[in-house]
Tab-separated table of C-alpha atoms in Angstrom:
chain	number	residue	atom	x	y	z
A	1	MET	CA	4.744	43.404	8.075
A	2	SER	CA	2.461	46.215	9.451
A	3	GLU	CA	2.173	46.970	13.236
A	4	CYS	CA	-1.484	45.626	12.951
A	5	GLN	CA	-0.391	42.249	11.200
A	6	LEU	CA	2.292	41.910	13.700
A	7	ASN	CA	0.149	42.314	16.817
A	8	HIS	CA	-2.350	39.816	15.145
A	9	SER	CA	0.310	37.304	14.669
A	10	VAL	CA	1.513	37.661	18.213
A	11	ASP	CA	-2.040	37.273	19.620
A	12	GLN	CA	-2.411	34.030	17.807
A	13	LEU	CA	0.692	32.718	19.628
A	14	ARG	CA	-0.625	33.348	23.009
A	15	GLU	CA	-2.012	29.868	23.473
A	16	GLU	CA	0.051	28.021	26.200
A	17	VAL	CA	2.313	25.697	24.246
A	18	THR	CA	2.649	22.098	25.574
A	19	THR	CA	4.318	18.958	24.237
A	20	SER	CA	1.057	17.836	22.903
A	21	VAL	CA	0.577	21.177	21.133
A	22	LEU	CA	3.796	20.713	19.243
A	23	GLN	CA	2.807	17.191	18.199
A	24	ARG	CA	-0.456	18.632	16.850
A	25	TRP	CA	1.428	21.414	14.962
A	26	LYS	CA	3.765	18.785	13.319
A	27	ARG	CA	0.703	16.950	11.975
A	28	GLU	CA	-0.968	20.232	10.871
A	29	GLY	CA	2.272	21.451	9.181
A	30	ARG	CA	2.338	24.627	11.195
A	31	LEU	CA	6.004	25.764	11.573
A	32	ILE	CA	7.418	26.085	14.975
A	33	THR	CA	9.541	28.964	16.213
A	34	MET	CA	12.125	28.562	19.032
A	35	THR	CA	14.772	30.850	20.529
A	36	THR	CA	16.905	31.008	23.561
A	37	ALA	CA	16.492	32.902	26.699
A	38	TYR	CA	19.021	33.151	29.526
A	39	ASP	CA	17.507	35.753	31.843
A	40	ALA	CA	14.083	37.275	32.750
A	41	VAL	CA	14.490	40.211	30.232
A	42	SER	CA	14.903	38.051	27.086
A	43	ALA	CA	12.294	35.738	28.265
A	44	ARG	CA	9.742	38.566	28.469
A	45	ILE	CA	10.657	39.851	25.135
A	46	ALA	CA	10.560	36.456	23.419
A	47	ASP	CA	7.618	34.785	25.152
A	48	PRO	CA	4.760	36.616	23.391
A	49	ILE	CA	6.326	35.812	20.060
A	50	VAL	CA	7.956	32.304	19.971
A	51	ASP	CA	6.397	28.790	20.668
A	52	VAL	CA	9.590	27.365	22.470
A	53	ILE	CA	12.140	28.967	24.759
A	54	LEU	CA	15.365	27.215	25.221
A	55	VAL	CA	17.500	27.892	28.335
A	56	GLY	CA	20.568	26.779	26.399
A	57	ASP	CA	24.014	25.879	27.436
A	58	SER	CA	24.989	28.232	24.732
A	59	VAL	CA	24.774	30.660	27.502
A	60	GLY	CA	28.388	29.840	28.144
A	61	ASN	CA	29.887	31.266	24.809
A	62	VAL	CA	26.939	33.811	24.179
A	63	CYS	CA	26.972	35.475	27.773
A	64	LEU	CA	29.709	34.122	30.106
A	65	GLY	CA	32.779	34.482	27.835
A	66	PHE	CA	33.586	30.743	27.269
A	67	ASP	CA	34.753	29.533	23.826
A	68	ASN	CA	32.315	26.649	23.728
A	69	THR	CA	29.679	25.006	26.110
A	70	PRO	CA	31.346	22.080	27.924
A	71	PRO	CA	32.564	24.498	30.807
A	72	VAL	CA	28.852	25.339	31.544
A	73	SER	CA	27.947	23.646	34.954
A	74	LEU	CA	24.728	22.278	36.238
A	75	ALA	CA	24.799	25.059	38.890
A	76	MET	CA	24.905	27.749	36.081
A	77	MET	CA	22.037	26.178	34.105
A	78	ASN	CA	19.943	26.171	37.337
A	79	HIS	CA	20.700	29.764	37.878
A	80	HIS	CA	19.673	30.883	34.334
A	81	LEU	CA	16.608	28.511	34.278
A	82	GLU	CA	15.170	29.935	37.439
A	83	ALA	CA	15.531	33.400	36.150
A	84	VAL	CA	13.484	32.565	32.982
A	85	ALA	CA	10.995	30.380	34.786
A	86	ARG	CA	10.143	33.277	37.150
A	87	THR	CA	8.493	34.854	34.110
A	88	ARG	CA	6.042	32.198	33.790
A	89	PRO	CA	6.252	31.801	30.046
A	90	GLN	CA	3.391	30.697	27.826
A	91	ALA	CA	6.057	29.107	25.499
A	92	LEU	CA	7.289	25.589	26.260
A	93	LEU	CA	10.175	26.040	28.383
A	94	VAL	CA	13.018	23.697	27.526
A	95	ALA	CA	16.412	23.402	29.469
A	96	ASP	CA	19.734	22.109	28.007
A	97	MET	CA	21.330	19.312	30.081
A	98	PRO	CA	25.188	20.480	30.192
A	99	PHE	CA	28.030	18.393	29.698
A	100	LEU	CA	28.529	15.429	32.040
A	101	THR	CA	25.024	15.734	33.552
A	102	PHE	CA	23.584	12.894	31.380
A	103	HIS	CA	26.605	10.717	30.656
A	104	LEU	CA	27.366	8.781	33.781
A	105	SER	CA	24.361	6.857	34.950
A	106	PRO	CA	20.654	6.953	34.583
A	107	GLU	CA	20.243	7.795	38.195
A	108	ASP	CA	22.466	10.989	37.788
A	109	THR	CA	20.593	11.831	34.632
A	110	ILE	CA	17.241	11.569	36.221
A	111	ARG	CA	18.225	13.581	39.219
A	112	ASN	CA	19.781	16.357	37.083
A	113	ALA	CA	16.796	16.545	34.707
A	114	GLY	CA	14.407	16.255	37.542
A	115	GLY	CA	15.860	19.296	39.309
A	116	PHE	CA	15.231	21.258	35.958
A	117	LEU	CA	11.537	20.413	36.070
A	118	GLN	CA	11.385	21.331	39.761
A	119	ARG	CA	12.723	24.731	38.732
A	120	GLY	CA	10.042	25.220	36.213
A	121	ALA	CA	11.327	23.593	32.869
A	122	ASP	CA	8.675	21.754	30.831
A	123	ALA	CA	11.303	19.510	29.119
A	124	VAL	CA	15.056	18.955	28.869
A	125	LYS	CA	17.214	18.748	25.819
A	126	LEU	CA	20.208	16.506	25.536
A	127	GLU	CA	22.872	15.910	22.716
A	128	GLY	CA	23.545	12.567	20.980
A	129	GLY	CA	21.815	9.688	19.173
A	130	ALA	CA	21.758	5.983	19.841
A	131	LYS	CA	24.430	6.035	22.681
A	132	ARG	CA	21.934	8.312	24.546
A	133	VAL	CA	18.979	5.986	24.331
A	134	GLU	CA	19.407	4.443	27.744
A	135	MET	CA	19.299	7.953	29.345
A	136	VAL	CA	16.392	9.097	27.248
A	137	ARG	CA	14.417	5.929	28.093
A	138	ALA	CA	15.097	6.563	31.864
A	139	LEU	CA	13.913	10.099	31.634
A	140	VAL	CA	10.747	9.405	29.688
A	141	GLY	CA	10.113	6.469	32.160
A	142	CYS	CA	9.947	9.115	34.858
A	143	GLU	CA	7.629	11.275	32.972
A	144	ILE	CA	10.269	13.808	32.026
A	145	PRO	CA	9.897	15.234	28.485
A	146	VAL	CA	12.823	15.021	26.325
A	147	MET	CA	13.989	16.994	23.189
A	148	GLY	CA	16.889	15.297	21.303
A	149	HIS	CA	19.724	17.170	19.428
A	150	LEU	CA	21.547	15.615	16.464
A	151	GLY	CA	24.069	16.662	13.919
A	152	LEU	CA	26.499	19.294	15.070
A	153	THR	CA	26.448	18.806	18.757
A	154	PRO	CA	28.394	21.561	20.367
A	155	GLN	CA	29.251	19.629	23.473
A	156	SER	CA	31.245	17.282	21.105
A	157	VAL	CA	32.922	20.000	19.177
A	158	SER	CA	36.585	18.770	20.186
A	159	LEU	CA	35.722	15.297	18.959
A	160	MET	CA	34.275	16.763	15.793
A	161	GLY	CA	37.487	18.751	15.160
A	162	GLY	CA	35.484	22.145	15.335
A	163	PHE	CA	32.235	23.520	14.389
A	164	LYS	CA	31.846	21.675	11.073
A	165	VAL	CA	28.767	20.598	9.090
A	166	GLN	CA	27.855	16.953	9.839
A	167	GLY	CA	26.394	14.282	7.769
A	168	ARG	CA	28.107	14.914	4.575
A	169	ASN	CA	29.128	11.428	3.812
A	170	ALA	CA	27.025	8.242	3.385
A	171	ASP	CA	27.789	6.535	6.618
A	172	ASP	CA	27.189	9.785	8.827
A	173	ALA	CA	24.045	10.654	6.980
A	174	LEU	CA	22.377	7.223	7.417
A	175	ARG	CA	23.496	6.999	10.931
A	176	LEU	CA	21.862	10.468	11.696
A	177	LEU	CA	18.623	9.047	10.163
A	178	ASP	CA	18.871	6.035	12.361
A	179	ASP	CA	19.577	8.071	15.462
A	180	ALA	CA	16.607	10.371	14.928
A	181	HIS	CA	14.360	7.331	14.641
A	182	HIS	CA	16.153	5.825	17.809
A	183	LEU	CA	15.150	8.972	19.661
A	184	GLN	CA	11.703	9.013	18.461
A	185	ASP	CA	11.051	5.353	19.293
A	186	THR	CA	12.412	5.989	22.775
A	187	GLY	CA	9.936	8.809	23.373
A	188	CYS	CA	11.650	12.040	22.481
A	189	LEU	CA	9.053	14.911	21.944
A	190	ALA	CA	10.993	16.448	19.055
A	191	VAL	CA	14.698	16.606	17.847
A	192	VAL	CA	16.854	19.640	16.945
A	193	LEU	CA	18.857	19.189	13.758
A	194	GLU	CA	21.924	21.269	13.875
A	195	GLY	CA	24.539	22.048	11.002
A	196	ILE	CA	23.399	19.379	8.522
A	197	PRO	CA	22.624	19.445	4.724
A	198	ALA	CA	19.178	20.523	3.910
A	199	GLU	CA	18.263	17.351	2.000
A	200	LEU	CA	19.251	15.141	5.073
A	201	ALA	CA	17.238	17.258	7.389
A	202	ALA	CA	14.138	17.131	4.997
A	203	ARG	CA	14.437	13.347	4.805
A	204	ALA	CA	14.446	13.005	8.713
A	205	THR	CA	11.428	15.478	8.807
A	206	GLU	CA	9.592	13.622	6.188
A	207	THR	CA	10.075	10.153	7.918
A	208	LEU	CA	9.618	11.156	11.568
A	209	THR	CA	6.201	11.752	13.358
A	210	ILE	CA	7.844	13.964	15.905
A	211	PRO	CA	8.836	17.608	15.132
A	212	THR	CA	12.167	18.478	13.745
A	213	ILE	CA	13.590	21.927	14.756
A	214	GLY	CA	16.400	23.182	12.473
A	215	ILE	CA	19.410	25.292	12.994
A	216	GLY	CA	21.551	25.387	10.040
A	217	ALA	CA	19.478	22.434	8.588
A	218	GLY	CA	17.710	24.057	5.657
A	219	PRO	CA	13.938	25.058	5.294
A	220	LYS	CA	12.163	21.749	5.347
A	221	CYS	CA	12.298	21.093	9.128
A	222	SER	CA	9.041	21.468	11.368
A	223	GLY	CA	10.538	24.602	12.866
A	224	GLN	CA	13.546	26.771	13.328
A	225	VAL	CA	15.701	27.845	16.236
A	226	LEU	CA	18.137	30.711	16.453
A	227	VAL	CA	19.990	32.020	19.433
A	228	PHE	CA	18.222	35.286	20.693
A	229	HIS	CA	21.395	37.309	20.643
A	230	ASP	CA	22.044	36.218	17.008
A	231	VAL	CA	18.659	37.347	15.846
A	232	LEU	CA	19.102	40.676	17.359
A	233	GLY	CA	22.592	41.503	16.312
A	234	LEU	CA	23.932	41.334	19.919
A	235	THR	CA	26.971	39.146	19.236
A	236	GLU	CA	30.268	40.231	17.719
A	237	GLY	CA	32.718	38.483	15.408
A	238	HIS	CA	32.060	35.668	13.012
A	239	ARG	CA	28.558	34.563	12.452
A	240	ALA	CA	27.571	31.100	11.005
A	241	LYS	CA	26.162	30.934	7.505
A	242	PHE	CA	22.757	30.114	8.913
A	243	VAL	CA	22.452	32.984	11.156
A	244	ARG	CA	20.197	35.779	9.863
A	245	THR	CA	20.273	39.005	11.902
A	246	TYR	CA	17.170	41.160	11.946
A	247	THR	CA	18.625	44.367	13.646
A	248	ASP	CA	22.077	45.648	14.647
A	249	GLY	CA	21.340	45.416	18.380
A	250	PHE	CA	24.728	45.874	19.580
A	251	GLN	CA	25.284	49.194	17.740
A	252	LEU	CA	21.760	50.334	18.698
A	253	LEU	CA	22.531	49.714	22.341
A	254	GLN	CA	25.888	51.275	22.177
A	255	GLU	CA	24.522	54.362	20.553
A	256	ALA	CA	21.677	54.727	23.322
A	257	LEU	CA	24.305	54.286	25.992
A	258	GLU	CA	26.675	56.832	24.479
A	259	ARG	CA	23.803	59.577	24.128
A	260	TRP	CA	23.176	58.971	28.055
A	261	ALA	CA	26.968	59.292	28.580
A	262	VAL	CA	27.150	62.601	26.612
A	263	ASP	CA	24.099	63.933	28.601
A	264	VAL	CA	25.684	63.116	31.878
A	265	ARG	CA	29.187	64.738	30.889
A	266	SER	CA	27.458	67.829	29.524
A	267	GLY	CA	25.218	68.160	32.626
A	268	ALA	CA	21.956	67.550	30.689
A	269	PHE	CA	21.154	64.516	32.789
A	270	PRO	CA	19.691	64.382	35.201
A	271	ALA	CA	17.255	67.366	34.571
A	272	SER	CA	14.560	68.624	36.846
A	273	GLN	CA	12.194	66.090	35.414
A	274	ASP	CA	14.517	63.284	36.414
A	275	SER	CA	14.899	64.362	39.925
A	276	TYR	CA	12.878	64.091	43.230
A	277	ARG	CA	12.111	67.315	45.312
A	278	LEU	CA	11.750	68.115	48.885
A	279	PRO	CA	8.444	69.239	50.206
A	280	GLU	CA	8.433	73.092	50.029
A	281	GLU	CA	8.398	73.532	53.936
A	282	LEU	CA	11.699	71.624	54.303
A	283	ARG	CA	13.579	73.453	51.662
A	284	ASP	CA	14.828	76.451	53.695
A	285	ALA	CA	15.889	74.252	56.563
A	286	VAL	CA	17.987	72.007	54.467
A	287	ALA	CA	19.283	75.022	52.530
A	288	ASN	CA	20.483	76.766	55.865
A	289	TRP	CA	21.701	73.640	57.624
A	290	LEU	CA	25.354	73.697	58.705
A	291	PRO	CA	27.386	70.735	60.095
A	292	SER	CA	27.648	70.448	63.950
A	293	ARG	CA	31.244	71.187	65.246
A	294	SER	CA	30.768	68.865	68.253
A	295	ILE	CA	30.740	65.162	68.341
């Protein structure tokens, strides 16, 4: 894509994205883009380009050094959400409800989700199907928009026995379809489908009136989401099959930092153009100054 084409496509996405806009795009067949942001810098990079920004609890394993998402607390999520919200994105801003913030009671769930909206989120996302209907209903009843999440749900990774593709047997596949419709009927604005066979995601998308956002769910969803750091090649180690990287950001940033370190060690940085100067009339006074010997 040429620079002119890229600028044109970015300009087309500058409309403020709302939940009703997503519903319209689903009807029109316009594919939706969604990525994560955990701080103001990543939000400013992503906002002119994508339709939905997710402050994901994936911040735990992507940025905070955890092996998975359950250790991420509500306080951590509030911290990262506030940083992203300060950029006032035009994209729809969605915040993940972390582990144990929507499991105990509708009252706790409403309080925690309402805190996200008070901090600037447009909607919240929570994992699970039929067992979460009571919580989704409570949130929607309080005018809190909810995005669902089915399939490979990272907060349940211990129960699932690891990061494994879901919905590969008949019972699980049909249960996922039922769960997707339960979430729609309860008022979810969209549902993320993660780590499921492409045919199953296609059937869910075909039968739902709300958008589906796929991640490792094939090409027939209403849109796609990938982690910001995965797209830009900022993560190390194993990458899932569905992750496509568009640059080696980790190496590029290391090379830039290395060039700076070389300049410092060689004395090439800072140069005169990188330095502030005294007014000319003060230079002699400073050059001739000696420390006082008295206290």
